[in-house]
């Protein structure tokens, strides 16, 4: 089973972009989510928000034009050239998040439970973790998409009945895009919506702890 | 009275009275040096005040990780105060390096129980500081509900949704960095370096700013001011 094909991190990001719609305000977490913009259909207008205090940023800055005064939450330098960009302070940045003005947040995860609880800020073997903006985004974004590998590097299951790690938010996850499946959380159940060609339902179930509900219109993942 | 000036002739003069046991808000998003008052931090190391409580977004991660630092630069963060045993407690949202394999000064001290941590979600941190400066003693927020951060916090159902009570944060001092200041302390920040600066300005008893550019009072268009002069007590010129 481990020899089966899986989506690359880029391909996961590419699938996530199909969930982002024209005019959406979107916040992208560190990791796979930050790979999304390159795959957006150029006909779609997406306004990206970052906790650092910037809305409607565009490309990363070219190497010669890097400015420590214009960064995203991951510390990457942004370009000054995007028309319609705005900058603001941290209280305002989080008023946008907590106040329900962000349409979609895309984050990574350590564990997700069948209730839609998200754990992504603290590992058990470390005395402290980083929360940053994750707890605000988890409960504040209108839709929360998780982009991640289906199991972790050591083979541990990440889709679980109950999170053993400290949670970031309760009942907050809507959609999970992994390297083998697309799953939606509906009425505290994990519903398998899409599956990677070459993988059977049973193969996905074996590395998913909660009993999957199979969507009537189960499809192959289309990129 | 346009000659009135809050400008101090040196960093040292502006901060030399900060005593032991002070609580100090220090700006900077922490993912890189933008908005970080590096000269004031160096000055604070020099005067050596002890048992400080530092309030900021990170506990100093840029020096150890290189995040947001340009190659060859000598950017510093509050790690130099931790290394100098000046800090007893940190209040932050993103205290440690993203990768567990990189140990910051804070995490080394924290693992040895030499420093305390109060971990606060970033939006709650910003709002607690904003509330502190705005005369609001506490507020209910949905962030953190049902997480371990909600333990021992009051909660309340409002319109069928659960919220937890968070208290305002104030400090003895705030150390800020601005792009421009006039002589009475009207400030303009550059880009995302506004982050916690504009929020902390109002939440401290004494707010000290280092500014890249200092202008005559009246030279900044009133429409363009991010932090009005009312919040600023002392100004020093920032140098590279």
Tab-separated table of C-alpha atoms in Angstrom:
chain	number	residue	atom	x	y	z
A	1	UNK	CA	0.000	0.000	0.000
A	2	UNK	CA	2.853	2.359	0.820
A	3	UNK	CA	4.081	2.029	-2.723
A	4	UNK	CA	0.973	3.593	-4.152
A	5	UNK	CA	1.210	6.942	-5.836
A	6	UNK	CA	0.493	10.051	-3.713
A	7	UNK	CA	0.007	13.692	-4.619
A	8	UNK	CA	3.006	15.974	-4.200
A	9	UNK	CA	2.746	18.990	-1.887
A	10	UNK	CA	2.294	21.153	-4.994
A	11	UNK	CA	-0.525	18.924	-6.269
A	12	UNK	CA	-2.298	19.130	-2.892
A	13	UNK	CA	-2.063	22.930	-3.149
A	14	UNK	CA	-3.350	22.760	-6.728
A	15	UNK	CA	-6.438	20.804	-5.566
A	16	UNK	CA	-7.026	23.305	-2.739
A	17	UNK	CA	-7.186	26.180	-5.228
A	18	UNK	CA	-10.354	24.662	-6.736
A	19	UNK	CA	-12.043	25.529	-3.417
A	20	UNK	CA	-11.087	29.228	-3.733
A	21	UNK	CA	-13.643	31.303	-5.601
A	22	UNK	CA	-13.603	34.584	-7.485
A	23	UNK	CA	-13.594	37.509	-5.028
A	24	UNK	CA	-12.709	35.407	-1.955
A	25	UNK	CA	-10.549	36.820	0.841
A	26	UNK	CA	-8.096	34.026	1.689
A	27	UNK	CA	-5.512	33.513	4.449
A	28	UNK	CA	-2.828	30.902	3.759
A	29	UNK	CA	-0.896	29.211	6.576
A	30	UNK	CA	2.772	28.255	6.476
A	31	UNK	CA	3.724	25.119	4.477
A	32	UNK	CA	1.591	23.569	1.731
A	33	UNK	CA	-0.991	26.426	1.844
A	34	UNK	CA	1.603	29.023	0.778
A	35	UNK	CA	2.095	27.027	-2.448
A	36	UNK	CA	-1.493	27.767	-3.566
A	37	UNK	CA	-1.264	31.163	-5.341
A	38	UNK	CA	0.841	29.858	-8.238
A	39	UNK	CA	-1.979	27.453	-9.196
A	40	UNK	CA	-4.878	29.920	-9.105
A	41	UNK	CA	-6.815	30.291	-12.324
A	42	UNK	CA	-5.753	33.751	-13.586
A	43	UNK	CA	-9.400	34.615	-14.263
A	44	UNK	CA	-10.092	34.481	-10.509
A	45	UNK	CA	-9.523	37.517	-8.295
A	46	UNK	CA	-8.392	36.410	-4.840
A	47	UNK	CA	-7.504	38.868	-2.062
A	48	UNK	CA	-4.848	37.327	0.172
A	49	UNK	CA	-4.714	38.373	3.817
A	50	UNK	CA	-1.800	37.809	6.168
A	51	UNK	CA	-1.705	38.184	9.958
A	52	UNK	CA	1.341	40.448	9.672
A	53	UNK	CA	-1.072	43.212	8.648
A	54	UNK	CA	-1.493	43.158	4.875
A	55	UNK	CA	-4.430	42.602	2.533
A	56	UNK	CA	-4.354	41.934	-1.200
A	57	UNK	CA	-0.659	41.212	-1.418
A	58	UNK	CA	0.681	39.711	-4.629
A	59	UNK	CA	3.897	38.014	-5.575
A	60	UNK	CA	6.933	37.524	-3.365
A	61	UNK	CA	9.495	40.326	-3.797
A	62	UNK	CA	12.300	39.781	-6.265
A	63	UNK	CA	15.640	39.281	-4.539
A	64	UNK	CA	16.895	42.796	-5.193
A	65	UNK	CA	13.727	44.429	-3.871
A	66	UNK	CA	13.317	42.597	-0.567
A	67	UNK	CA	12.137	44.926	2.199
A	68	UNK	CA	11.989	43.862	5.848
A	69	UNK	CA	9.042	46.255	6.178
A	70	UNK	CA	6.761	44.168	3.944
A	71	UNK	CA	6.398	40.554	5.010
A	72	UNK	CA	3.771	37.850	5.299
A	73	UNK	CA	3.239	35.930	8.533
A	74	UNK	CA	5.958	33.455	7.548
A	75	UNK	CA	8.523	36.254	7.239
A	76	UNK	CA	8.661	36.053	3.419
A	77	UNK	CA	9.223	39.361	1.641
A	78	UNK	CA	6.262	40.626	-0.402
A	79	UNK	CA	6.293	42.855	-3.457
A	80	UNK	CA	5.230	46.509	-3.101
A	81	UNK	CA	3.748	46.439	-6.605
A	82	UNK	CA	0.346	44.795	-6.141
A	83	UNK	CA	-2.421	47.295	-7.011
A	84	UNK	CA	-4.995	47.663	-4.245
A	85	UNK	CA	-2.797	46.381	-1.416
A	86	UNK	CA	-3.395	47.784	2.076
A	87	UNK	CA	-1.436	47.577	5.344
A	88	UNK	CA	-2.736	47.896	8.901
A	89	UNK	CA	-1.937	47.113	12.522
A	90	UNK	CA	-2.289	43.762	14.331
A	91	UNK	CA	-5.531	44.619	16.167
A	92	UNK	CA	-7.180	45.428	12.838
A	93	UNK	CA	-5.644	42.375	11.162
A	94	UNK	CA	-7.248	40.124	13.758
A	95	UNK	CA	-10.526	42.043	13.763
A	96	UNK	CA	-10.722	40.965	10.110
A	97	UNK	CA	-10.114	37.342	11.134
A	98	UNK	CA	-12.202	37.127	14.313
A	99	UNK	CA	-14.919	39.325	12.861
A	100	UNK	CA	-15.709	36.813	10.119
A	101	UNK	CA	-14.338	38.829	7.194
A	102	UNK	CA	-12.001	36.095	5.895
A	103	UNK	CA	-13.813	33.761	3.490
A	104	UNK	CA	-11.327	30.904	3.538
A	105	UNK	CA	-8.337	29.972	5.691
A	106	UNK	CA	-6.039	27.164	4.543
A	107	UNK	CA	-3.915	25.660	7.322
A	108	UNK	CA	-1.841	22.566	8.035
A	109	UNK	CA	-2.651	20.072	10.801
A	110	UNK	CA	-1.118	17.489	13.129
A	111	UNK	CA	-4.488	15.867	13.860
A	112	UNK	CA	-8.140	16.369	12.927
A	113	UNK	CA	-10.968	14.644	14.740
A	114	UNK	CA	-14.242	13.486	13.264
A	115	UNK	CA	-16.002	16.354	15.083
A	116	UNK	CA	-13.835	18.757	13.088
A	117	UNK	CA	-11.515	19.618	15.961
A	118	UNK	CA	-8.116	20.810	14.755
A	119	UNK	CA	-4.759	20.233	16.496
A	120	UNK	CA	-1.886	22.071	14.835
A	121	UNK	CA	0.016	24.104	17.437
A	122	UNK	CA	1.745	21.832	19.904
A	123	UNK	CA	3.553	18.497	19.815
A	124	UNK	CA	3.847	16.405	22.948
A	125	UNK	CA	7.649	16.229	22.960
A	126	UNK	CA	8.097	20.022	23.067
A	127	UNK	CA	7.536	22.161	26.141
A	128	UNK	CA	6.043	25.025	24.157
A	129	UNK	CA	4.350	25.348	20.809
A	130	UNK	CA	3.486	28.334	18.646
A	131	UNK	CA	-0.092	29.508	18.379
A	132	UNK	CA	0.454	32.641	16.313
A	133	UNK	CA	-2.748	33.359	14.408
A	134	UNK	CA	-3.927	29.740	14.169
A	135	UNK	CA	-6.527	29.815	16.977
A	136	UNK	CA	-8.072	33.016	15.619
A	137	UNK	CA	-8.128	31.711	12.043
A	138	UNK	CA	-9.559	28.340	13.091
A	139	UNK	CA	-12.679	29.895	14.604
A	140	UNK	CA	-12.834	33.134	12.603
A	141	UNK	CA	-12.634	32.124	8.947
A	142	UNK	CA	-15.977	31.373	7.296
A	143	UNK	CA	-14.499	28.196	5.807
A	144	UNK	CA	-11.488	26.252	7.084
A	145	UNK	CA	-9.624	23.996	4.666
A	146	UNK	CA	-6.791	21.766	5.863
A	147	UNK	CA	-4.034	20.904	3.381
A	148	UNK	CA	-1.776	18.098	4.570
A	149	UNK	CA	-0.322	14.659	4.019
A	150	UNK	CA	-2.846	11.973	5.014
A	151	UNK	CA	-0.440	10.382	7.523
A	152	UNK	CA	2.676	11.896	9.088
A	153	UNK	CA	6.271	11.081	8.133
A	154	UNK	CA	6.446	8.329	10.746
A	155	UNK	CA	3.217	6.771	9.472
A	156	UNK	CA	1.058	8.008	12.362
A	157	UNK	CA	-2.608	8.483	11.615
A	158	UNK	CA	-3.702	12.148	11.582
A	159	UNK	CA	-7.440	11.744	10.991
A	160	UNK	CA	-8.587	10.470	14.376
A	161	UNK	CA	-11.670	9.835	16.511
A	162	UNK	CA	-10.383	12.203	19.182
A	163	UNK	CA	-7.322	14.480	19.096
A	164	UNK	CA	-4.642	13.388	21.569
A	165	UNK	CA	-2.718	16.644	21.011
A	166	UNK	CA	-3.934	19.993	22.414
A	167	UNK	CA	-6.514	21.436	20.040
A	168	UNK	CA	-6.381	24.753	18.201
A	169	UNK	CA	-10.119	25.027	17.672
A	170	UNK	CA	-13.286	23.040	18.288
A	171	UNK	CA	-15.587	21.875	15.448
A	172	UNK	CA	-13.919	24.239	13.011
A	173	UNK	CA	-12.641	22.133	10.075
A	174	UNK	CA	-14.798	22.026	6.941
A	175	UNK	CA	-12.675	20.403	4.228
A	176	UNK	CA	-9.515	18.279	4.278
A	177	UNK	CA	-7.363	17.922	1.169
A	178	UNK	CA	-4.690	15.249	1.571
A	179	UNK	CA	-2.252	13.526	-0.768
A	180	UNK	CA	-4.802	10.736	-1.399
A	181	UNK	CA	-8.281	12.069	-0.675
A	182	UNK	CA	-10.665	14.984	-0.247
A	183	UNK	CA	-12.804	14.666	2.878
A	184	UNK	CA	-15.533	16.934	4.184
A	185	UNK	CA	-16.695	17.111	7.757
A	186	UNK	CA	-20.476	17.053	7.758
A	187	UNK	CA	-22.532	16.619	10.945
A	188	UNK	CA	-19.444	15.416	12.832
A	189	UNK	CA	-18.720	12.703	10.257
A	190	UNK	CA	-15.846	12.395	7.806
A	191	UNK	CA	-17.334	12.138	4.331
A	192	UNK	CA	-15.047	10.843	1.577
A	193	UNK	CA	-15.720	13.010	-1.470
A	194	UNK	CA	-12.743	12.337	-3.725
A	195	UNK	CA	-10.066	9.674	-3.926
A	196	UNK	CA	-6.758	9.496	-5.769
A	197	UNK	CA	-6.749	7.090	-8.758
A	198	UNK	CA	-5.106	3.805	-7.733
A	199	UNK	CA	-6.457	3.997	-4.182
A	200	UNK	CA	-9.482	2.030	-3.054
A	201	UNK	CA	-11.907	3.103	-0.359
A	202	UNK	CA	-10.517	0.412	1.940
A	203	UNK	CA	-6.939	1.667	1.382
A	204	UNK	CA	-7.953	5.152	2.561
A	205	UNK	CA	-9.973	3.737	5.476
A	206	UNK	CA	-6.929	1.770	6.703
A	207	UNK	CA	-5.036	4.994	7.394
A	208	UNK	CA	-8.080	6.915	8.682
A	209	UNK	CA	-9.294	6.149	12.207
A	210	UNK	CA	-12.931	7.343	12.020
A	211	UNK	CA	-15.319	5.284	9.900
A	212	UNK	CA	-15.557	7.133	6.588
A	213	UNK	CA	-18.949	7.896	5.102
A	214	UNK	CA	-18.707	7.409	1.349
A	215	UNK	CA	-20.264	10.209	-0.644
A	216	UNK	CA	-22.890	9.106	-3.151
A	217	UNK	CA	-20.996	10.948	-5.861
A	218	UNK	CA	-17.497	9.768	-4.882
A	219	UNK	CA	-15.115	10.994	-7.571
A	220	UNK	CA	-11.487	10.693	-8.531
A	221	UNK	CA	-9.404	13.712	-7.483
A	222	UNK	CA	-9.260	16.080	-10.436
A	223	UNK	CA	-6.476	18.650	-10.516
B	1	UNK	CA	4.687	76.356	20.787
B	2	UNK	CA	5.869	74.374	17.770
B	3	UNK	CA	9.310	74.211	19.368
B	4	UNK	CA	7.977	71.697	21.876
B	5	UNK	CA	9.977	68.514	21.462
B	6	UNK	CA	9.967	65.008	22.947
B	7	UNK	CA	13.277	64.170	21.327
B	8	UNK	CA	16.011	62.697	23.534
B	9	UNK	CA	19.592	63.178	22.518
B	10	UNK	CA	20.514	59.504	22.781
B	11	UNK	CA	18.992	56.048	23.131
B	12	UNK	CA	20.609	55.801	26.547
B	13	UNK	CA	19.005	59.037	27.774
B	14	UNK	CA	15.594	57.840	26.589
B	15	UNK	CA	15.627	54.540	28.463
B	16	UNK	CA	18.122	54.890	31.336
B	17	UNK	CA	15.389	55.125	34.000
B	18	UNK	CA	13.753	51.765	33.165
B	19	UNK	CA	13.974	49.979	36.528
B	20	UNK	CA	14.179	46.305	37.480
B	21	UNK	CA	10.824	44.452	37.482
B	22	UNK	CA	9.357	46.586	34.685
B	23	UNK	CA	6.823	45.236	32.213
B	24	UNK	CA	7.811	46.261	28.699
B	25	UNK	CA	5.963	45.916	25.409
B	26	UNK	CA	8.434	45.541	22.562
B	27	UNK	CA	7.141	45.664	19.036
B	28	UNK	CA	8.043	43.724	15.975
B	29	UNK	CA	6.065	40.951	14.343
B	30	UNK	CA	9.043	38.788	15.149
B	31	UNK	CA	9.200	37.133	11.741
B	32	UNK	CA	12.135	39.293	10.727
B	33	UNK	CA	13.462	42.597	11.965
B	34	UNK	CA	10.769	44.875	10.496
B	35	UNK	CA	9.253	47.098	13.179
B	36	UNK	CA	11.662	45.952	15.886
B	37	UNK	CA	13.249	48.802	17.905
B	38	UNK	CA	16.724	47.288	17.767
B	39	UNK	CA	18.576	50.282	19.210
B	40	UNK	CA	16.245	50.510	22.200
B	41	UNK	CA	16.697	46.769	22.816
B	42	UNK	CA	20.496	47.151	22.667
B	43	UNK	CA	20.211	50.117	25.038
B	44	UNK	CA	18.110	48.060	27.439
B	45	UNK	CA	20.804	45.395	27.452
B	46	UNK	CA	23.410	48.049	28.258
B	47	UNK	CA	21.510	49.472	31.240
B	48	UNK	CA	20.940	45.904	32.426
B	49	UNK	CA	17.535	46.170	34.142
B	50	UNK	CA	16.579	42.767	35.589
B	51	UNK	CA	13.439	40.678	36.188
B	52	UNK	CA	11.674	42.174	33.195
B	53	UNK	CA	8.338	41.028	31.815
B	54	UNK	CA	8.494	41.327	28.029
B	55	UNK	CA	5.284	41.450	25.988
B	56	UNK	CA	5.619	40.835	22.244
B	57	UNK	CA	4.495	38.626	19.384
B	58	UNK	CA	7.467	36.250	19.594
B	59	UNK	CA	10.011	35.532	22.304
B	60	UNK	CA	12.818	36.394	19.862
B	61	UNK	CA	13.057	33.945	16.964
B	62	UNK	CA	14.719	35.888	14.173
B	63	UNK	CA	18.330	35.700	15.392
B	64	UNK	CA	18.251	31.915	15.810
B	65	UNK	CA	16.230	31.068	12.697
B	66	UNK	CA	17.271	33.797	10.269
B	67	UNK	CA	13.583	34.216	9.306
B	68	UNK	CA	13.135	37.505	7.482
B	69	UNK	CA	16.753	38.537	8.007
B	70	UNK	CA	18.759	39.616	4.996
B	71	UNK	CA	22.065	37.896	4.416
B	72	UNK	CA	24.968	39.527	6.214
B	73	UNK	CA	22.817	41.792	8.372
B	74	UNK	CA	23.398	42.152	12.110
B	75	UNK	CA	19.754	42.282	13.119
B	76	UNK	CA	19.017	41.489	16.745
B	77	UNK	CA	15.913	40.660	18.746
B	78	UNK	CA	15.014	40.275	22.431
B	79	UNK	CA	17.163	37.120	22.616
B	80	UNK	CA	20.031	39.395	23.686
B	81	UNK	CA	18.066	40.371	26.806
B	82	UNK	CA	17.282	36.725	27.605
B	83	UNK	CA	20.949	35.764	27.124
B	84	UNK	CA	21.840	38.573	29.531
B	85	UNK	CA	19.497	37.105	32.203
B	86	UNK	CA	17.295	40.204	32.244
B	87	UNK	CA	13.936	38.566	31.533
B	88	UNK	CA	11.794	36.651	34.023
B	89	UNK	CA	8.652	36.277	31.934
B	90	UNK	CA	7.516	36.465	28.322
B	91	UNK	CA	3.960	37.054	27.114
B	92	UNK	CA	3.819	36.019	23.438
B	93	UNK	CA	1.864	34.151	20.753
B	94	UNK	CA	4.718	32.624	18.773
B	95	UNK	CA	7.490	32.035	21.328
B	96	UNK	CA	9.683	29.387	19.691
B	97	UNK	CA	11.241	28.579	16.305
B	98	UNK	CA	8.905	26.872	13.811
B	99	UNK	CA	11.282	23.894	13.658
B	100	UNK	CA	11.908	22.025	16.954
B	101	UNK	CA	15.500	21.458	15.829
B	102	UNK	CA	16.353	25.165	16.247
B	103	UNK	CA	16.599	26.271	19.880
B	104	UNK	CA	16.185	29.996	20.487
B	105	UNK	CA	17.591	31.711	23.579
B	106	UNK	CA	14.078	31.705	24.990
B	107	UNK	CA	13.468	27.991	24.432
B	108	UNK	CA	16.818	27.055	26.023
B	109	UNK	CA	15.962	29.081	29.123
B	110	UNK	CA	12.350	27.852	29.129
B	111	UNK	CA	13.409	24.199	28.945
B	112	UNK	CA	15.591	24.805	32.024
B	113	UNK	CA	12.677	26.529	33.835
B	114	UNK	CA	14.663	29.760	33.988
B	115	UNK	CA	11.939	31.850	32.384
B	116	UNK	CA	8.131	31.920	32.512
B	117	UNK	CA	5.803	31.957	29.517
B	118	UNK	CA	2.256	33.184	29.130
B	119	UNK	CA	1.083	31.929	25.745
B	120	UNK	CA	-1.645	34.021	24.102
B	121	UNK	CA	-3.223	33.660	20.644
B	122	UNK	CA	-1.978	36.463	18.407
B	123	UNK	CA	-5.371	38.123	17.916
B	124	UNK	CA	-6.129	37.901	21.626
B	125	UNK	CA	-2.725	39.424	22.389
B	126	UNK	CA	-3.381	42.337	20.014
B	127	UNK	CA	-6.877	42.894	21.400
B	128	UNK	CA	-5.738	42.661	25.045
B	129	UNK	CA	-3.163	45.366	24.327
B	130	UNK	CA	-5.674	47.457	22.368
B	131	UNK	CA	-8.154	47.133	25.248
B	132	UNK	CA	-5.448	48.131	27.735
B	133	UNK	CA	-4.853	51.353	25.860
B	134	UNK	CA	-8.547	52.025	25.307
B	135	UNK	CA	-9.804	51.748	28.889
B	136	UNK	CA	-11.591	48.409	28.387
B	137	UNK	CA	-10.701	46.111	31.321
B	138	UNK	CA	-11.695	42.797	29.699
B	139	UNK	CA	-13.658	41.355	26.793
B	140	UNK	CA	-15.232	38.113	25.581
B	141	UNK	CA	-13.683	36.376	22.582
B	142	UNK	CA	-14.458	33.179	20.648
B	143	UNK	CA	-10.739	32.471	20.155
B	144	UNK	CA	-9.433	29.614	22.295
B	145	UNK	CA	-12.824	28.264	23.352
B	146	UNK	CA	-12.578	24.552	24.321
B	147	UNK	CA	-8.756	24.617	24.035
B	148	UNK	CA	-6.364	24.231	26.974
B	149	UNK	CA	-5.988	28.024	26.978
B	150	UNK	CA	-9.589	28.268	28.147
B	151	UNK	CA	-8.823	26.339	31.357
B	152	UNK	CA	-9.680	28.411	34.418
B	153	UNK	CA	-11.089	31.254	32.315
B	154	UNK	CA	-14.618	32.531	32.737
B	155	UNK	CA	-16.861	31.641	29.843
B	156	UNK	CA	-20.261	32.834	28.784
B	157	UNK	CA	-22.826	31.957	26.141
B	158	UNK	CA	-23.923	34.982	24.136
B	159	UNK	CA	-26.473	34.448	21.342
B	160	UNK	CA	-25.959	30.674	21.542
B	161	UNK	CA	-22.194	30.873	21.081
B	162	UNK	CA	-19.499	30.310	23.697
B	163	UNK	CA	-16.899	32.980	24.504
B	164	UNK	CA	-14.092	33.268	27.048
B	165	UNK	CA	-13.143	36.291	29.113
B	166	UNK	CA	-9.735	37.828	28.423
B	167	UNK	CA	-8.227	40.685	30.440
B	168	UNK	CA	-6.619	43.833	29.079
B	169	UNK	CA	-2.830	44.143	29.066
B	170	UNK	CA	-0.937	47.254	30.070
B	171	UNK	CA	2.751	47.831	30.625
B	172	UNK	CA	5.126	50.212	32.323
B	173	UNK	CA	6.931	50.913	29.043
B	174	UNK	CA	6.432	50.356	25.320
B	175	UNK	CA	9.406	50.406	22.955
B	176	UNK	CA	8.426	51.145	19.349
B	177	UNK	CA	9.993	51.601	15.950
B	178	UNK	CA	8.592	54.015	13.391
B	179	UNK	CA	9.570	55.128	9.907
B	180	UNK	CA	8.806	58.794	10.524
B	181	UNK	CA	8.120	60.887	13.587
B	182	UNK	CA	7.749	64.606	14.041
B	183	UNK	CA	9.108	66.307	17.152
B	184	UNK	CA	5.922	65.817	19.162
B	185	UNK	CA	5.540	62.127	18.239
B	186	UNK	CA	3.081	61.860	15.355
B	187	UNK	CA	4.166	58.579	13.762
B	188	UNK	CA	4.154	56.878	10.379
B	189	UNK	CA	5.160	53.234	10.076
B	190	UNK	CA	6.289	51.493	6.906
B	191	UNK	CA	4.361	48.520	5.477
B	192	UNK	CA	3.722	45.605	7.789
B	193	UNK	CA	6.052	47.111	10.406
B	194	UNK	CA	2.993	48.860	11.817
B	195	UNK	CA	1.859	45.484	13.283
B	196	UNK	CA	1.935	45.691	17.104
B	197	UNK	CA	3.565	49.178	17.146
B	198	UNK	CA	0.354	51.098	16.624
B	199	UNK	CA	-1.455	48.938	19.202
B	200	UNK	CA	1.207	49.074	21.938
B	201	UNK	CA	1.647	52.849	21.614
B	202	UNK	CA	-1.424	53.513	23.765
B	203	UNK	CA	-1.036	50.697	26.318
B	204	UNK	CA	2.042	51.755	28.317
B	205	UNK	CA	2.674	54.382	30.952
B	206	UNK	CA	5.715	55.585	29.038
B	207	UNK	CA	5.982	54.979	25.299
B	208	UNK	CA	9.379	55.417	23.683
B	209	UNK	CA	9.861	55.356	19.921
B	210	UNK	CA	12.965	55.104	17.776
B	211	UNK	CA	12.291	56.633	14.387
B	212	UNK	CA	14.255	56.290	11.156
B	213	UNK	CA	13.364	59.815	10.115
B	214	UNK	CA	12.616	62.784	12.388
B	215	UNK	CA	10.709	65.696	10.885
B	216	UNK	CA	9.720	69.149	12.036
B	217	UNK	CA	6.280	69.305	13.621
B	218	UNK	CA	3.820	70.176	10.865
B	219	UNK	CA	5.698	68.365	8.130
B	220	UNK	CA	3.409	65.308	8.223
B	221	UNK	CA	0.002	65.612	6.561
B	222	UNK	CA	-2.566	65.001	9.350
B	223	UNK	CA	-4.353	62.462	7.120
B	224	UNK	CA	-1.234	60.307	6.956
B	225	UNK	CA	-0.525	59.921	10.680
B	226	UNK	CA	-0.851	56.331	11.956
B	227	UNK	CA	-0.197	57.002	15.665
B	228	UNK	CA	-1.175	60.454	16.986
B	229	UNK	CA	1.329	62.220	19.251
B	230	UNK	CA	-0.840	61.828	22.368
B	231	UNK	CA	0.535	58.325	22.938
B	232	UNK	CA	4.230	59.113	22.581
B	233	UNK	CA	6.427	60.290	25.455
B	234	UNK	CA	9.985	60.043	24.163
B	235	UNK	CA	11.565	59.983	20.698
B	236	UNK	CA	15.070	59.012	19.604
B	237	UNK	CA	16.662	58.835	16.188
B	238	UNK	CA	17.129	55.262	14.981
B	239	UNK	CA	20.508	54.489	13.478
B	240	UNK	CA	21.524	51.511	11.363
